Structure formats: structure tokens, C-alpha cells
CSV table of C-alpha atoms and ligand atoms in Angstrom, one decimal:
chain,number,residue,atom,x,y,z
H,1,UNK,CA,-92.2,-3.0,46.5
H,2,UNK,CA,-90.8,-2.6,49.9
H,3,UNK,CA,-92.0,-5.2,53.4
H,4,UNK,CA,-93.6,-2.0,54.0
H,5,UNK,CA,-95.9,-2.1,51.6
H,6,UNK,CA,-97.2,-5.3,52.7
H,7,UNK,CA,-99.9,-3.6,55.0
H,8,UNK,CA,-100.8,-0.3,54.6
H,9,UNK,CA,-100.0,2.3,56.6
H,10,UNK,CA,-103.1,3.9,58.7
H,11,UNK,CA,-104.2,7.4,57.9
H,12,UNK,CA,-106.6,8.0,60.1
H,13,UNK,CA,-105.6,10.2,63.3
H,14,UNK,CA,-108.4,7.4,64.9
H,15,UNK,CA,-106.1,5.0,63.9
H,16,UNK,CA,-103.0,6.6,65.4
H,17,UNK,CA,-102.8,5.2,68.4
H,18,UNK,CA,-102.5,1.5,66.3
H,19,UNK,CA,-99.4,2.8,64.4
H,20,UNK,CA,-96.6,1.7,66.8
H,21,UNK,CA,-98.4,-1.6,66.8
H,22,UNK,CA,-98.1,-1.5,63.0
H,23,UNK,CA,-94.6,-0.4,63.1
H,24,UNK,CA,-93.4,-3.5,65.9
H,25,UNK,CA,-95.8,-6.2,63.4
H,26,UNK,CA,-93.4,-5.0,60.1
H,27,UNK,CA,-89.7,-4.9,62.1
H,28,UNK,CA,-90.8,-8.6,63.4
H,29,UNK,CA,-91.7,-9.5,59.7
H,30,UNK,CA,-88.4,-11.2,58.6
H,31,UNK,CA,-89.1,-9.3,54.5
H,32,UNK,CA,-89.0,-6.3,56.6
H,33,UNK,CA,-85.6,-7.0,58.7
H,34,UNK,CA,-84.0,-8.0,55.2
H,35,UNK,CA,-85.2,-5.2,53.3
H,36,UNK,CA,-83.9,-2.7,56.5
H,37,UNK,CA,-81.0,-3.8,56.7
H,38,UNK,CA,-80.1,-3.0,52.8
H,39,UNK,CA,-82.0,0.4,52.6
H,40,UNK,CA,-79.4,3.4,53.5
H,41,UNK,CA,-82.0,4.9,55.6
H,42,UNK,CA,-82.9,2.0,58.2
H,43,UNK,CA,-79.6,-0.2,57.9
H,44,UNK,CA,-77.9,1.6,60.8
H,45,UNK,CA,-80.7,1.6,63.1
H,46,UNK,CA,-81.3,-2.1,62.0
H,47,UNK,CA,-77.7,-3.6,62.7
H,48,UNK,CA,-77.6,-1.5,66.3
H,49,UNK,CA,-80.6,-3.6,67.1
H,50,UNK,CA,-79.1,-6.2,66.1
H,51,UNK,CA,-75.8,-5.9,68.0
H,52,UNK,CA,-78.1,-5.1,70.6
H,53,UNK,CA,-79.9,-8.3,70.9
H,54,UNK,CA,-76.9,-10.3,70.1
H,55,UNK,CA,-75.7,-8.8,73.4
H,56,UNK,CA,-78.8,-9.6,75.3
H,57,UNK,CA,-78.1,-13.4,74.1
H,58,UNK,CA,-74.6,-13.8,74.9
H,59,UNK,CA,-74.8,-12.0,78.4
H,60,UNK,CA,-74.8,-15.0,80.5
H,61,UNK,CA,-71.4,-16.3,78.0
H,62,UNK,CA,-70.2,-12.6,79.0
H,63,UNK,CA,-70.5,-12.6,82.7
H,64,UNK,CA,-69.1,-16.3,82.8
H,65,UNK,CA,-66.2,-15.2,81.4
H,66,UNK,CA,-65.5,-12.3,83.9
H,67,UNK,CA,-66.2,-15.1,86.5
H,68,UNK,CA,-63.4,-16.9,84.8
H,69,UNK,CA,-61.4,-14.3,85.4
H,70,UNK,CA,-61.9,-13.4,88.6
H,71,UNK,CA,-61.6,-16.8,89.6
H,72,UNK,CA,-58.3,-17.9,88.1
H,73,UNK,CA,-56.6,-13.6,88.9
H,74,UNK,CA,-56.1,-13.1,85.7
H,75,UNK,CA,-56.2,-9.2,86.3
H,76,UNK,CA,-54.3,-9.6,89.0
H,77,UNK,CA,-51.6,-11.3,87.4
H,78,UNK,CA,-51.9,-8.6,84.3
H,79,UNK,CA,-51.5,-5.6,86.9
H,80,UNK,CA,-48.1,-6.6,87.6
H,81,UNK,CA,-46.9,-7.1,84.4
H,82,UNK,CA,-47.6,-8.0,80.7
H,83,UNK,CA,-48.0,-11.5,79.5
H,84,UNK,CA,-48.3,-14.1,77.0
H,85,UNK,CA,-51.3,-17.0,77.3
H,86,UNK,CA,-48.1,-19.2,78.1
H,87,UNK,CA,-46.8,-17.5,81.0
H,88,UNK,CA,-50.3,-16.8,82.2
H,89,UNK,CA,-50.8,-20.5,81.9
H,90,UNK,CA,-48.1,-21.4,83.7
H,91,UNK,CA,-49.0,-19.2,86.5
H,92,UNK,CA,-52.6,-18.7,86.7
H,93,UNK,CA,-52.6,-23.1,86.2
H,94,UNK,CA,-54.7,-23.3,82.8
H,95,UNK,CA,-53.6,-24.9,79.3
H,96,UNK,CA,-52.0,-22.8,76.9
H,97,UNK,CA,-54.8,-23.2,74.4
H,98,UNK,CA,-57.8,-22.8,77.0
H,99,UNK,CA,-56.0,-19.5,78.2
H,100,UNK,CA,-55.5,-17.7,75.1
H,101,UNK,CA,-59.1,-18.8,74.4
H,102,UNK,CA,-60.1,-16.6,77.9
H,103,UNK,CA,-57.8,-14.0,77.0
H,104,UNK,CA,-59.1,-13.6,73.6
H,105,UNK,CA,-62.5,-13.6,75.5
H,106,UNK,CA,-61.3,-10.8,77.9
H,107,UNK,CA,-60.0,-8.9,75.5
H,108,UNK,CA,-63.6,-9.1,73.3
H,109,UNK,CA,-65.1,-7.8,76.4
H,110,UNK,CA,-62.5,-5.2,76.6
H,111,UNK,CA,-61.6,-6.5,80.1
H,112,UNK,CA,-57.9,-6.9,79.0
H,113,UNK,CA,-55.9,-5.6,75.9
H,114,UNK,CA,-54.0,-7.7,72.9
H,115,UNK,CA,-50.7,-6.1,72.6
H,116,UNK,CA,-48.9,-8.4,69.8
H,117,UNK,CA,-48.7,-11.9,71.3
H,118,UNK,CA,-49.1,-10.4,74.6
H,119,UNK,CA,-52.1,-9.2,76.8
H,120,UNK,CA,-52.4,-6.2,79.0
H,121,UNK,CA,-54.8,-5.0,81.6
H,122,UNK,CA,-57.5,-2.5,79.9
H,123,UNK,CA,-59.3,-0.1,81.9
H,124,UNK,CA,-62.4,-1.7,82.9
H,125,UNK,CA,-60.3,-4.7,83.8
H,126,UNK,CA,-57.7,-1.9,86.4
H,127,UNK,CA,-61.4,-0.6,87.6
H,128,UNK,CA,-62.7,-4.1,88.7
H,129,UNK,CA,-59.5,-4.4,90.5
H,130,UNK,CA,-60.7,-0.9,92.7
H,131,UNK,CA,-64.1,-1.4,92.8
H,132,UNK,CA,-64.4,-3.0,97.0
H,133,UNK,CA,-66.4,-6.3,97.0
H,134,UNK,CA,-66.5,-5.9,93.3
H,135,UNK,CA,-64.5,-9.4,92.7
H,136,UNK,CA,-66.4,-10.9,95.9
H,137,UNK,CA,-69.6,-10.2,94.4
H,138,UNK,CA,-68.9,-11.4,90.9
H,139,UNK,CA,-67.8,-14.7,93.1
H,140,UNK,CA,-71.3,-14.9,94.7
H,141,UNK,CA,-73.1,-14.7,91.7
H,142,UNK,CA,-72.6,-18.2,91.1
H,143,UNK,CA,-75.8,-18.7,93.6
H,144,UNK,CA,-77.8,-16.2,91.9
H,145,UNK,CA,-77.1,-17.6,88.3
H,146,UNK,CA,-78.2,-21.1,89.8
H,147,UNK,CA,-81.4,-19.5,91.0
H,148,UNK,CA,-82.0,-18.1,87.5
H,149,UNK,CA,-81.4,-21.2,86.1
H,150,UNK,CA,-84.8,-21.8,85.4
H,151,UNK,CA,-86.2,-18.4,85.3
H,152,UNK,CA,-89.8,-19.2,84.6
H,153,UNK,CA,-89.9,-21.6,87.6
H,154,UNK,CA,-88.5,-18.9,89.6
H,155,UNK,CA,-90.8,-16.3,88.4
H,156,UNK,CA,-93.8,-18.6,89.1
H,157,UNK,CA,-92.2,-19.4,92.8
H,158,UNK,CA,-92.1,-22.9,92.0
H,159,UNK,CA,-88.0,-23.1,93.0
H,160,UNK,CA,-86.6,-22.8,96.2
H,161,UNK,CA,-83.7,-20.2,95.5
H,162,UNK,CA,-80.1,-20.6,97.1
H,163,UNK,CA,-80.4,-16.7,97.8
H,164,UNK,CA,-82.6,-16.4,100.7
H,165,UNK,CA,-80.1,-18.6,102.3
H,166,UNK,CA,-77.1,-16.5,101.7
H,167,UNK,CA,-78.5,-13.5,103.3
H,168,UNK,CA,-79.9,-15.3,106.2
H,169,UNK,CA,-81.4,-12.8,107.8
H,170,UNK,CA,-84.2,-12.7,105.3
H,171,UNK,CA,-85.3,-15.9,106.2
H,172,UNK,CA,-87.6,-15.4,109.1
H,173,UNK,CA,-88.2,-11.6,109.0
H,174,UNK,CA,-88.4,-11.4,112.9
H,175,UNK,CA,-85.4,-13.4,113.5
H,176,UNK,CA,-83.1,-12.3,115.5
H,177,UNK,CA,-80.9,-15.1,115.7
H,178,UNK,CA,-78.3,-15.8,113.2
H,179,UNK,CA,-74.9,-17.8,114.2
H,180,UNK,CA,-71.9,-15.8,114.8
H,181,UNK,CA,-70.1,-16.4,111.8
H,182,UNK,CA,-72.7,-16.1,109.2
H,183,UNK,CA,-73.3,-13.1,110.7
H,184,UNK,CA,-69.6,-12.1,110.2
H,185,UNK,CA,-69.4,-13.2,106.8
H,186,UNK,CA,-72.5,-11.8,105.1
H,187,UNK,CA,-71.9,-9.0,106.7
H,188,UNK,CA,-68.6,-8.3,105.0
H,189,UNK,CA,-69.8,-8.7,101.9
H,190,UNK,CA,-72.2,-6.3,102.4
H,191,UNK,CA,-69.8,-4.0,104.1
H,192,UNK,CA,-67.2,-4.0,101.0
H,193,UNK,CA,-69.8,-3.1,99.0
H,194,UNK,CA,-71.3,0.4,101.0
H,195,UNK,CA,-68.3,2.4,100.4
H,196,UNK,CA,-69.0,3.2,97.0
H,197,UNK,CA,-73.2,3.6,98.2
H,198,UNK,CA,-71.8,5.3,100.9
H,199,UNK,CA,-70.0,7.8,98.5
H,200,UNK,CA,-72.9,8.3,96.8
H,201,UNK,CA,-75.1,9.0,99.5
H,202,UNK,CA,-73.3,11.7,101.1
H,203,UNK,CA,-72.3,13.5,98.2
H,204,UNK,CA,-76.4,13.3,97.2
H,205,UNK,CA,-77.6,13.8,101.0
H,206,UNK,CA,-76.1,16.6,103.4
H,207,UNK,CA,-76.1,16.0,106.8
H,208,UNK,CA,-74.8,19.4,108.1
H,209,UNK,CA,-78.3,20.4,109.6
H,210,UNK,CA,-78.5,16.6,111.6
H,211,UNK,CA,-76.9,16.5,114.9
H,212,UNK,CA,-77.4,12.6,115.7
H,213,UNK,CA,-78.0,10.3,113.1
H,214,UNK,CA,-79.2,6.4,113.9
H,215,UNK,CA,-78.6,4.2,111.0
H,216,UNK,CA,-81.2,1.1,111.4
H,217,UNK,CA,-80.1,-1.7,110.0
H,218,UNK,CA,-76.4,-0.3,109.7
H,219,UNK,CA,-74.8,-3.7,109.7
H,220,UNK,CA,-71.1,-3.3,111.0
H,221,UNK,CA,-71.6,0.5,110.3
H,222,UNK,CA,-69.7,0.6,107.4
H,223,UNK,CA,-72.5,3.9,106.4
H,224,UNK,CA,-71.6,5.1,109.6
H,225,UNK,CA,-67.8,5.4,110.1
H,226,UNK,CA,-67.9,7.2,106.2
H,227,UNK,CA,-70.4,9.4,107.8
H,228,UNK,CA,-67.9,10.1,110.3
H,229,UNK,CA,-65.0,10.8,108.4
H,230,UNK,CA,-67.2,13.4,106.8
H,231,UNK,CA,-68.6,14.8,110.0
H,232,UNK,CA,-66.7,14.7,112.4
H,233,UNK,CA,-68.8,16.2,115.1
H,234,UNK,CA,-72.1,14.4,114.4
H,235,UNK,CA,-74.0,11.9,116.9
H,236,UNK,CA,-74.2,8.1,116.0
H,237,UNK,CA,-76.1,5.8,116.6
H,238,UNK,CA,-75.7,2.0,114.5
H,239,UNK,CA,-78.9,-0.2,115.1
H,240,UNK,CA,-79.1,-4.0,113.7
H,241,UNK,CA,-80.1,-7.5,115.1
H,242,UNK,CA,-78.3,-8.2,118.2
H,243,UNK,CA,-75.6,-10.7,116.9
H,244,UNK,CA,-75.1,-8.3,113.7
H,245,UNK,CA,-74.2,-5.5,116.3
H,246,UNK,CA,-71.7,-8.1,118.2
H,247,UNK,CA,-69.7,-8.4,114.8
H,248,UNK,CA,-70.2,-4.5,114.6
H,249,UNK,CA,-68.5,-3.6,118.3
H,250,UNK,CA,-65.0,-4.2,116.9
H,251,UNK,CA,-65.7,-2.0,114.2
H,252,UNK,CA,-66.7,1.1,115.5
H,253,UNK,CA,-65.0,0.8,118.8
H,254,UNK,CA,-63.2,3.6,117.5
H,255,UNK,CA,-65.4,6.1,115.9
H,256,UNK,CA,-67.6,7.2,118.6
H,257,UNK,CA,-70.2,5.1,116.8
H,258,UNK,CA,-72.9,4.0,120.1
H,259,UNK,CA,-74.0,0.4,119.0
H,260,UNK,CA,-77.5,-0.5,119.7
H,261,UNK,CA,-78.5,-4.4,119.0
H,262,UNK,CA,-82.8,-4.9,118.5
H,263,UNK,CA,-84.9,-5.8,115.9
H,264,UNK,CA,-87.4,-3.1,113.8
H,265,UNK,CA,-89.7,-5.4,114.4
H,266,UNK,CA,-89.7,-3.8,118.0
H,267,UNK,CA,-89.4,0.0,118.9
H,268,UNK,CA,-86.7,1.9,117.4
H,269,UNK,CA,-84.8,3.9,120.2
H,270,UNK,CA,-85.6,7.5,120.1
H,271,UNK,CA,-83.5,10.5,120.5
H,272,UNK,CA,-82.0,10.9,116.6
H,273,UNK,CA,-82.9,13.6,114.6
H,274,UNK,CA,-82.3,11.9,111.1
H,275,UNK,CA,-82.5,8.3,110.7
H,276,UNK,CA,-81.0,6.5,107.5
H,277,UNK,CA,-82.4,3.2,106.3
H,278,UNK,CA,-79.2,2.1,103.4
H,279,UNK,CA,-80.4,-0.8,101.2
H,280,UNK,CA,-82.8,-1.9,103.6
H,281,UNK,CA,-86.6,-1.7,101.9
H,282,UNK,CA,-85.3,-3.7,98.9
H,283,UNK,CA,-84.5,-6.6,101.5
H,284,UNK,CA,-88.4,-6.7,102.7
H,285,UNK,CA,-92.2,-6.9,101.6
H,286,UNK,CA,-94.8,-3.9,101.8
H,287,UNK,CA,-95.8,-4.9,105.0
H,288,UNK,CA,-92.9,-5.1,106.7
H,289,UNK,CA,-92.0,-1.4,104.8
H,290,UNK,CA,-95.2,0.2,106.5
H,291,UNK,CA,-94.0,-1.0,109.8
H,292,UNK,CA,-90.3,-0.9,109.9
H,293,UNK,CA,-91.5,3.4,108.3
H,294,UNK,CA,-94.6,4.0,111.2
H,295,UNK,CA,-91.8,3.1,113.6
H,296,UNK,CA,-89.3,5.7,112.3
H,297,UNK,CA,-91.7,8.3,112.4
H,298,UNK,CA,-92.7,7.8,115.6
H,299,UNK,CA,-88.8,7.4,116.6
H,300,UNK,CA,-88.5,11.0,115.0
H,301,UNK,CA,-89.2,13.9,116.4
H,302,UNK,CA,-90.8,16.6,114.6
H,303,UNK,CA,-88.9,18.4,111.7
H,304,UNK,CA,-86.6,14.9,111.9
H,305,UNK,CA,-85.6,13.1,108.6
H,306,UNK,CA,-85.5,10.3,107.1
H,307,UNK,CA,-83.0,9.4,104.1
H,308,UNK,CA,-83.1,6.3,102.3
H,309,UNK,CA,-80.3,5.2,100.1
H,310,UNK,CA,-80.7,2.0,98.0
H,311,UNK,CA,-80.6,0.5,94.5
H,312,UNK,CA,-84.1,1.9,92.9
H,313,UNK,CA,-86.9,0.3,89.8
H,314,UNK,CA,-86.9,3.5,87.3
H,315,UNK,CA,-90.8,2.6,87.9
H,316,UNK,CA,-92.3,4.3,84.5
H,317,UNK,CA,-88.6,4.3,83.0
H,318,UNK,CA,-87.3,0.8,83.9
H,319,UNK,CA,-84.3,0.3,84.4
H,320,UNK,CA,-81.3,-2.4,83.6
H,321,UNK,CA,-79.8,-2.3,87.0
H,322,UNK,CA,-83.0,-1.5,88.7
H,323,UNK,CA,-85.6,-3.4,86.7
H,324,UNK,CA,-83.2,-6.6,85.5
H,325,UNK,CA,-80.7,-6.8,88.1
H,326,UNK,CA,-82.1,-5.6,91.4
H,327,UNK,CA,-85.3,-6.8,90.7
H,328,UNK,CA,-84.7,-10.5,89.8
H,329,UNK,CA,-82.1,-10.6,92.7
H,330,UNK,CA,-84.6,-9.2,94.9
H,331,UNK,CA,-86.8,-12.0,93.7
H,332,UNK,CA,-84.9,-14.5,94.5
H,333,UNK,CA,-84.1,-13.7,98.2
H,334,UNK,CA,-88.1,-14.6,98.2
H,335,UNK,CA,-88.8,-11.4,101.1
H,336,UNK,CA,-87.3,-8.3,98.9
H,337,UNK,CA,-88.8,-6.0,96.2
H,338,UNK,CA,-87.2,-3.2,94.0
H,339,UNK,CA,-89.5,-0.3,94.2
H,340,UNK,CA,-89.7,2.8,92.3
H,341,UNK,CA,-89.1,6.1,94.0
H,342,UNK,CA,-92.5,7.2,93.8
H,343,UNK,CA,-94.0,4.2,95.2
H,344,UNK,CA,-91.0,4.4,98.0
H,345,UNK,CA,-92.7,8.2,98.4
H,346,UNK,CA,-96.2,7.0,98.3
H,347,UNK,CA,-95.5,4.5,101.2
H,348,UNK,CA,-93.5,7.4,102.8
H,349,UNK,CA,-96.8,9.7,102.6
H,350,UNK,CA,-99.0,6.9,103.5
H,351,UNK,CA,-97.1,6.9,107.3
H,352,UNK,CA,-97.5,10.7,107.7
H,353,UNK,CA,-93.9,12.0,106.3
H,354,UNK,CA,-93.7,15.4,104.1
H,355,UNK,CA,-91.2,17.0,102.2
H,356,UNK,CA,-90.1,13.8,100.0
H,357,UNK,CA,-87.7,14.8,98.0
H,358,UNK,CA,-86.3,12.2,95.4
H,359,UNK,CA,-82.6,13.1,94.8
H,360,UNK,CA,-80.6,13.1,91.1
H,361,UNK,CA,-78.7,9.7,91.2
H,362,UNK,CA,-75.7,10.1,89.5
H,363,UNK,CA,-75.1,6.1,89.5
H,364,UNK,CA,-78.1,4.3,90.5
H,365,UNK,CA,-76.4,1.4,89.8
H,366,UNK,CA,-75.2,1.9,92.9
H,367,UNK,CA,-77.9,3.9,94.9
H,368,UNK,CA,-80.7,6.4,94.6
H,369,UNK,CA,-81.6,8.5,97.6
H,370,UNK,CA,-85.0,9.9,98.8
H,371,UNK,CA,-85.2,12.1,102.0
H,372,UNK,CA,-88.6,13.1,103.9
H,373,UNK,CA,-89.2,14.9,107.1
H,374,UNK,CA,-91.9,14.2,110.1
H,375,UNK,CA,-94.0,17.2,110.5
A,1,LIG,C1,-55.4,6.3,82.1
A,1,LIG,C2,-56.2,6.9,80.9
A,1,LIG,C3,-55.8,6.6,79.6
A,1,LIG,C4,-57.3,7.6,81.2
A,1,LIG,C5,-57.8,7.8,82.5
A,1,LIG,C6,-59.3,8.2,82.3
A,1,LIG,C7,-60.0,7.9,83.6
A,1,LIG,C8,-59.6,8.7,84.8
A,1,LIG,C9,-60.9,6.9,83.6
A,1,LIG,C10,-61.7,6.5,84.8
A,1,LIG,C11,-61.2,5.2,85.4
A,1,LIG,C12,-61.9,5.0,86.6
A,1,LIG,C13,-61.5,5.7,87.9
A,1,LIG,C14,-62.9,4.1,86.7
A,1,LIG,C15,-63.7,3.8,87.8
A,1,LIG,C16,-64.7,2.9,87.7
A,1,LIG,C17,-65.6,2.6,88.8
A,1,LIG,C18,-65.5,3.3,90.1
A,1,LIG,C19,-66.5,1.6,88.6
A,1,LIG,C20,-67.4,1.1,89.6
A,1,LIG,C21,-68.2,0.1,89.3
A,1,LIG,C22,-69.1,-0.5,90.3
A,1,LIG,C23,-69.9,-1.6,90.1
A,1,LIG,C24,-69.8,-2.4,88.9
A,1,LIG,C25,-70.8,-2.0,91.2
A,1,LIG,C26,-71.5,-3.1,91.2
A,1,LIG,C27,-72.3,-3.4,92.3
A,1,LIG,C28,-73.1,-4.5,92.5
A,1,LIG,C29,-73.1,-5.6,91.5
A,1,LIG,C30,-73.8,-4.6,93.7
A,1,LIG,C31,-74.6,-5.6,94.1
A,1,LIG,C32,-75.2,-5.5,95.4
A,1,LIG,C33,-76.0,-6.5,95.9
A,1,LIG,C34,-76.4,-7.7,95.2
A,1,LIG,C35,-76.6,-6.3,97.2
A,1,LIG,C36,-77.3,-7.1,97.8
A,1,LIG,C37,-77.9,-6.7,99.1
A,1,LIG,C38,-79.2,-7.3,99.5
A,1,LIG,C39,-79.0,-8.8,99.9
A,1,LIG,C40,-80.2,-7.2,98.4
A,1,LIG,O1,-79.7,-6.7,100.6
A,2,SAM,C1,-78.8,-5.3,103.0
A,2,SAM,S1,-78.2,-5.2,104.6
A,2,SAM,C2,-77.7,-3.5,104.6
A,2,SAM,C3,-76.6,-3.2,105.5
A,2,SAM,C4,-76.0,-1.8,105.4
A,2,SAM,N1,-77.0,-0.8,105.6
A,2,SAM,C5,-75.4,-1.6,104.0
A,2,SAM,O1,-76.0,-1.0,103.2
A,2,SAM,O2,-74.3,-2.2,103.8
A,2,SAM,C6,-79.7,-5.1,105.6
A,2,SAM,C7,-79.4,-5.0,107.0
A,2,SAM,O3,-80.6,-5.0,107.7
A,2,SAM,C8,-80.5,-5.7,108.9
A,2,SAM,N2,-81.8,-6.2,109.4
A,2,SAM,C9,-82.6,-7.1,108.9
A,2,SAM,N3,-83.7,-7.3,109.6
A,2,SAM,C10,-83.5,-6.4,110.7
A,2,SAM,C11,-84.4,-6.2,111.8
A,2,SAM,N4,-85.5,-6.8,112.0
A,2,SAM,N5,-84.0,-5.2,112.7
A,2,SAM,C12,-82.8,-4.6,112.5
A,2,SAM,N6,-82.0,-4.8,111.5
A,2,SAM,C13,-82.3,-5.7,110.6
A,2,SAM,C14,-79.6,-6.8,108.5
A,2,SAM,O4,-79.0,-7.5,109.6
A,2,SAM,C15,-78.6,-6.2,107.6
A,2,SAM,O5,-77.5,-5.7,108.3
């Protein structure tokens, strides 16, 4: 007798449809797990699902620990040279006991590598170290881990999350006024992380039938001057809020980069053939999508595109960066929403654009692209 053989199995091709539901009833049926785990058959699948869920519970314990690491340049320190937890101690200002306890830690996560008594830098660990804003981000997350501190609260709106005052601009959505400096700083953090996005989009995206290109809410055209250093020749254009595009002077003075302050809450300028919109629908709510996208097509003229690059939901095949991460942290700025590239298509169709054409994402961790024309 088998936790199988506590219910028995439908027959019926009527009852088909009920068989998954059967199947989920027995693996949550403690017999069942026991008995799985023993039989040759089921005990691999059972202890991957195990270690799978183990994983799901210790995530927040996981990410803490990078922070640790981050925090106190523990990779840092390792990149120049091995050490022991004592001379990392000594340096990186922890007790001895506390820092082998982290470098165990790192080394569980396979951020660092045990060597004997002493501790190297592992791969994953050297690729943090690469990734721009990668270290900056894992700082910020501090405010997002506080917003999901309560994640129910959150999800019922019942908290007023730290997030939608980091990225100010997502405040008001017609505000055009945000202090100097904030302006500066969110804007760097945003700008360290578009190289890799920008990467992505322009090996996804070619450009070589585009002669100006007006990225709207560019920030300090970060998109742009990549854009540049792969076409050399092209137009463009950088649009954001006016004291975004202050910041942004200084850093496109030199790439024949024409800044252009306003708000797409307003007319876009015309006079681009392609206009890019990187990571910024997630920022916003449907409404604001249908008119931010009815002004783009009417900024476009006909046979102009549109290409959108941004962090996507795998809508019918969710997704852990898309569905967990992108999602709740969408959430939490209060304004922002990760859509699905069919629904980012069906709002594209419903402003009178053809041709969408959802491109292969190699990372979408990173980004997803979607490009449409005006007829
Ligand atoms: C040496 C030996 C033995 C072998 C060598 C083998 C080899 C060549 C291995 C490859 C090593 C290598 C080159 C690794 C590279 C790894 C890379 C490039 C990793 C990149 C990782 C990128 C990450 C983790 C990106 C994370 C991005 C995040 C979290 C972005 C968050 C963005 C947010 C929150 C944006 C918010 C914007 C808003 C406010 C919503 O609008
Ligand atoms: C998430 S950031 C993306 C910046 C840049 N495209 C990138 O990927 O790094 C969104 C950008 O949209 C800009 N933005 C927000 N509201 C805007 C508006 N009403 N008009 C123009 N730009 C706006 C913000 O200032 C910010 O630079």
C-alpha cells in the first residue's frame, strides 16, 4: 500500500481534466511526500522540489548576505588578493568569527571560493564586480526589502512604500519639477544600469534603416551615446523632463546628442523617424501608456517606428524576473506595472501601430524588446 492508493485514481477521460488536481491533493499529503521520497522512481524529482522550496525560503537570508558583502567590499578586497577571515577582518573591520561566518556564507552561495583556510573570489562574485550599478543596486534594495516587509499590506495598498519616493518622478505623473540633485542622483543609478539594457537592445533592434532617432524619456542619454558609438552617422534626439535634460547637457555635449527638456504629457517634438521608449511603460499606469503611445504615433511619421526596450511579465509563462521581481518592484513605486508583451502589443494596436514584432530576448532579465511601425 502506497499514499497513492489512498484515493483512487480517475479513469474516466470525463474525469481527466480533475487528474492534475488529484495529483497536487497526493504530493501535498505528507504519506505521499514520505513514501516519494523512498521510491527509486519519484525520490529524485521529490528532493529537487525540495531543494527547490528550501531555496524559495531562504532567499531573503541569501540576498542579505550578498548585501553583506557588498556593503563591507568583501569582493573587492578578494580581487586583489587571497585571504584568510582574519585578514579580511582586519581590513574589511568585522570580528574574526562573524567574518568567517559571512565567508562561509559567500562561499555556500558560490559568491566566493574556500581554498584551505583561505577564500578566493569565484566567478559570480568577479561578475558582480563588472556588472555597472550592479553593487549600487543591491545597495538600494534595502528600500525595496522594507516595502516588502509586509507583503500582504503592500499587496492590499494599505502601506505607503519608500519606493515611489526614490524615483521621484513617479510621484505626480505630470510633474515636471524635481530638485537638481535628486534629479542627478536617480538618474545615475538608472544610467549605470542601461549599458548592459542598452547592449541588449541594439544587438536585438537594428537601427540601420532609422536616420534620427528621439529617445523619450532618455534620462542623461545613457541609450543614446551607446546608440552612437554604434551609429555613428544617425540623428539624435534625447527628450525627458526639463531638469532631467539639465543633468543630461553635460553628458552629451559631446555626442551630437540634441537635448530636448518637456514632459509626454505634452506634445512630443516631431521630426524623428524611430522613437525608443527604454524602461519607460513599466514606470506608468494604462492610462498614461495610451497617451504617452497616441502621442508617439502622432510624432511619427508614416512608415516610422517605435521600439520599446524594457524588463517584460512572461504574461502566459510568468516569469521570476518579470513576474516576482519586476512586478513587486513595479508595485511598489505605486504608478508602474510589468506587462506582458502581448498586452504591451495590444495597447500598441489599440493606438493604430502595425507590424509589432516581439523580439527573442536573450536575457530578459535585463530587457525584452518590441518594435511597431505607424502606417
Ligand atoms: C575563467 C574561467 C574558468 C572560465 C571563464 C568562463 C567565462 C568566460 C564565464 C563568463 C563570465 C562572465 C563574463 C560573466 C558575466 C556575467 C554578467 C554579465 C552578469 C550580468 C548580470 C546582470 C544582473 C544581475 C542585472 C541585474 C539588474 C537589475 C537587478 C536591475 C534592476 C533594475 C531596476 C530595479 C530598475 C528600476 C527602474 C524603474 C524605477 C522601475 O524605472
Ligand atoms: C526608468 S527611467 C528610464 C531612463 C532611461 N530610458 C533608462 O533606461 O535608463 C524613466 C525616465 O522617464 C522620464 N520621465 C518620466 N516622466 C516623464 C514625462 N512626463 N516626460 C518625459 N520624461 C519622463 C524620467 O525622468 C526618467 O528619466
Amino acid at each position: 500500500m502506497t499514499a497513492l492508493d489512498h484515493e483512487p485514481m480517475p479513469r474516466s477521460p470525463a474525469k481527466r481534466r480533475g487528474l492534475h488536481q488529484w495529483l497536487m491533493r497526493r504530493i501535498a499529503d505528507p504519506g505521499f511526500q514520505s513514501w516519494a521520497s523512498r521510491f527509486p522512481l519519484t525520490k529524485r524529482a521529490s528532493r529537487k522540489d525540495g531543494e527547490r522550496l528550501f531555496d524559495l525560503v531562504s532567499g531573503f537570508a541569501y540576498s542579505q548576505t550578498l548585501l553583506a558583502c557588498v556593503e563591507l567590499g568583501l569582493f573587492e578586497a578578494l580581487e586583489q588578493e587571497p585571504a584568510t577571515p582574519e585578514q579580511l577582518a582586519h581590513k574589511l573591520g568585522l570580528a574574526p568569527d562573524r567574518m568567517r561566518l559571512l565567508c562561509q556564507a559567500a562561499a555556500g552561495l558560490d559568491l566566493i571560493q574556500r581554498r584551505g583556510e583561505s577564500y578566493r573570489l569565484s566567478r559570480l562574485g568577479a561578475a558582480s564586480l563588472g556588472v555597472p550599478g550592479l553593487l549600487d543596486m543591491i545597495r538600494h534594495h534595502a528600500v525595496f526589502y522594507r516595502d516588502l516587509a509586509d507583503p500582504v499590506a503592500l499587496l492590499r495598498g494599505e502601506t505607503q512604500p519608500e519606493l515611489a519616493e526614490f524615483w521621484p518622478y513617479v510621484r505626480g505623473e505630470s510633474a515636471t519639477e524635481i530638485p537638481g540633485q535628486q534629479a542627478s542622483t536617480y538618474s545615475d543609478l538608472m544610467a549605470q544600469t542601461q549599458g548592459l539594457v542598452a547592449e541588449e537592445t541594439l544587438r536585438t533592434v537594428s537601427l540601420s534603416k532609422v536616420t534620427k532617432l528621439m529617445d523619450v524619456g532618455g534620462g542623461t542619454g545613457a541609450f543614446l551615446r551607446a546608440v552612437r558609438a554604434h551609429y555613428p552617422s544617425l540623428d539624435l534626439a534625447l527628450f525627458d523632463l526639463p531638469p532631467v535634460i539639465e543633468v543630461a547637457r553635460a553628458h552629451v555635449a559631446d555626442h551630437r546628442i540634441e537635448p530636448l527638456g518637456g514632459s509626454f504629457h505634452e506634445a512630443l517634438p516631431t521630426g524623428a523617424d524611430a522613437i525608443s521608449l527604454v524602461r519607460v511603460l513599466y514606470d506608468h499606469s494604462d492610462d498614461t501608456i495610451a497617451e504617452l503611445l497616441a502621442k508617439v504615433f502622432k510624432a511619427l511619421p508614416s512608415g516610422g517606428r517605435l521600439i520599446i526596450s524594457e524588463p517584460m511579465s512572461g504574461g502566459d509563462a510568468p516569469t521570476r524576473a518579470g513576474d516576482v521581481y519586476f512586478a513587486l518592484y513595479t508595485m511598489a513605486m505605486t504608478t508602474g506595472k510589468a506587462r506582458s508583451a502581448d498586452e504591451i502589443c495590444g495597447m500598441l494596436a489599440a493606438q493604430g501601430f502595425e507590424n509589432m514584432k516581439k523580439h527573442s530576448a536573450p536575457r530578459p532579465f535585463l530587457t525584452s524588446c518590441i518594435t511597431a511601425i505607424r502606417p
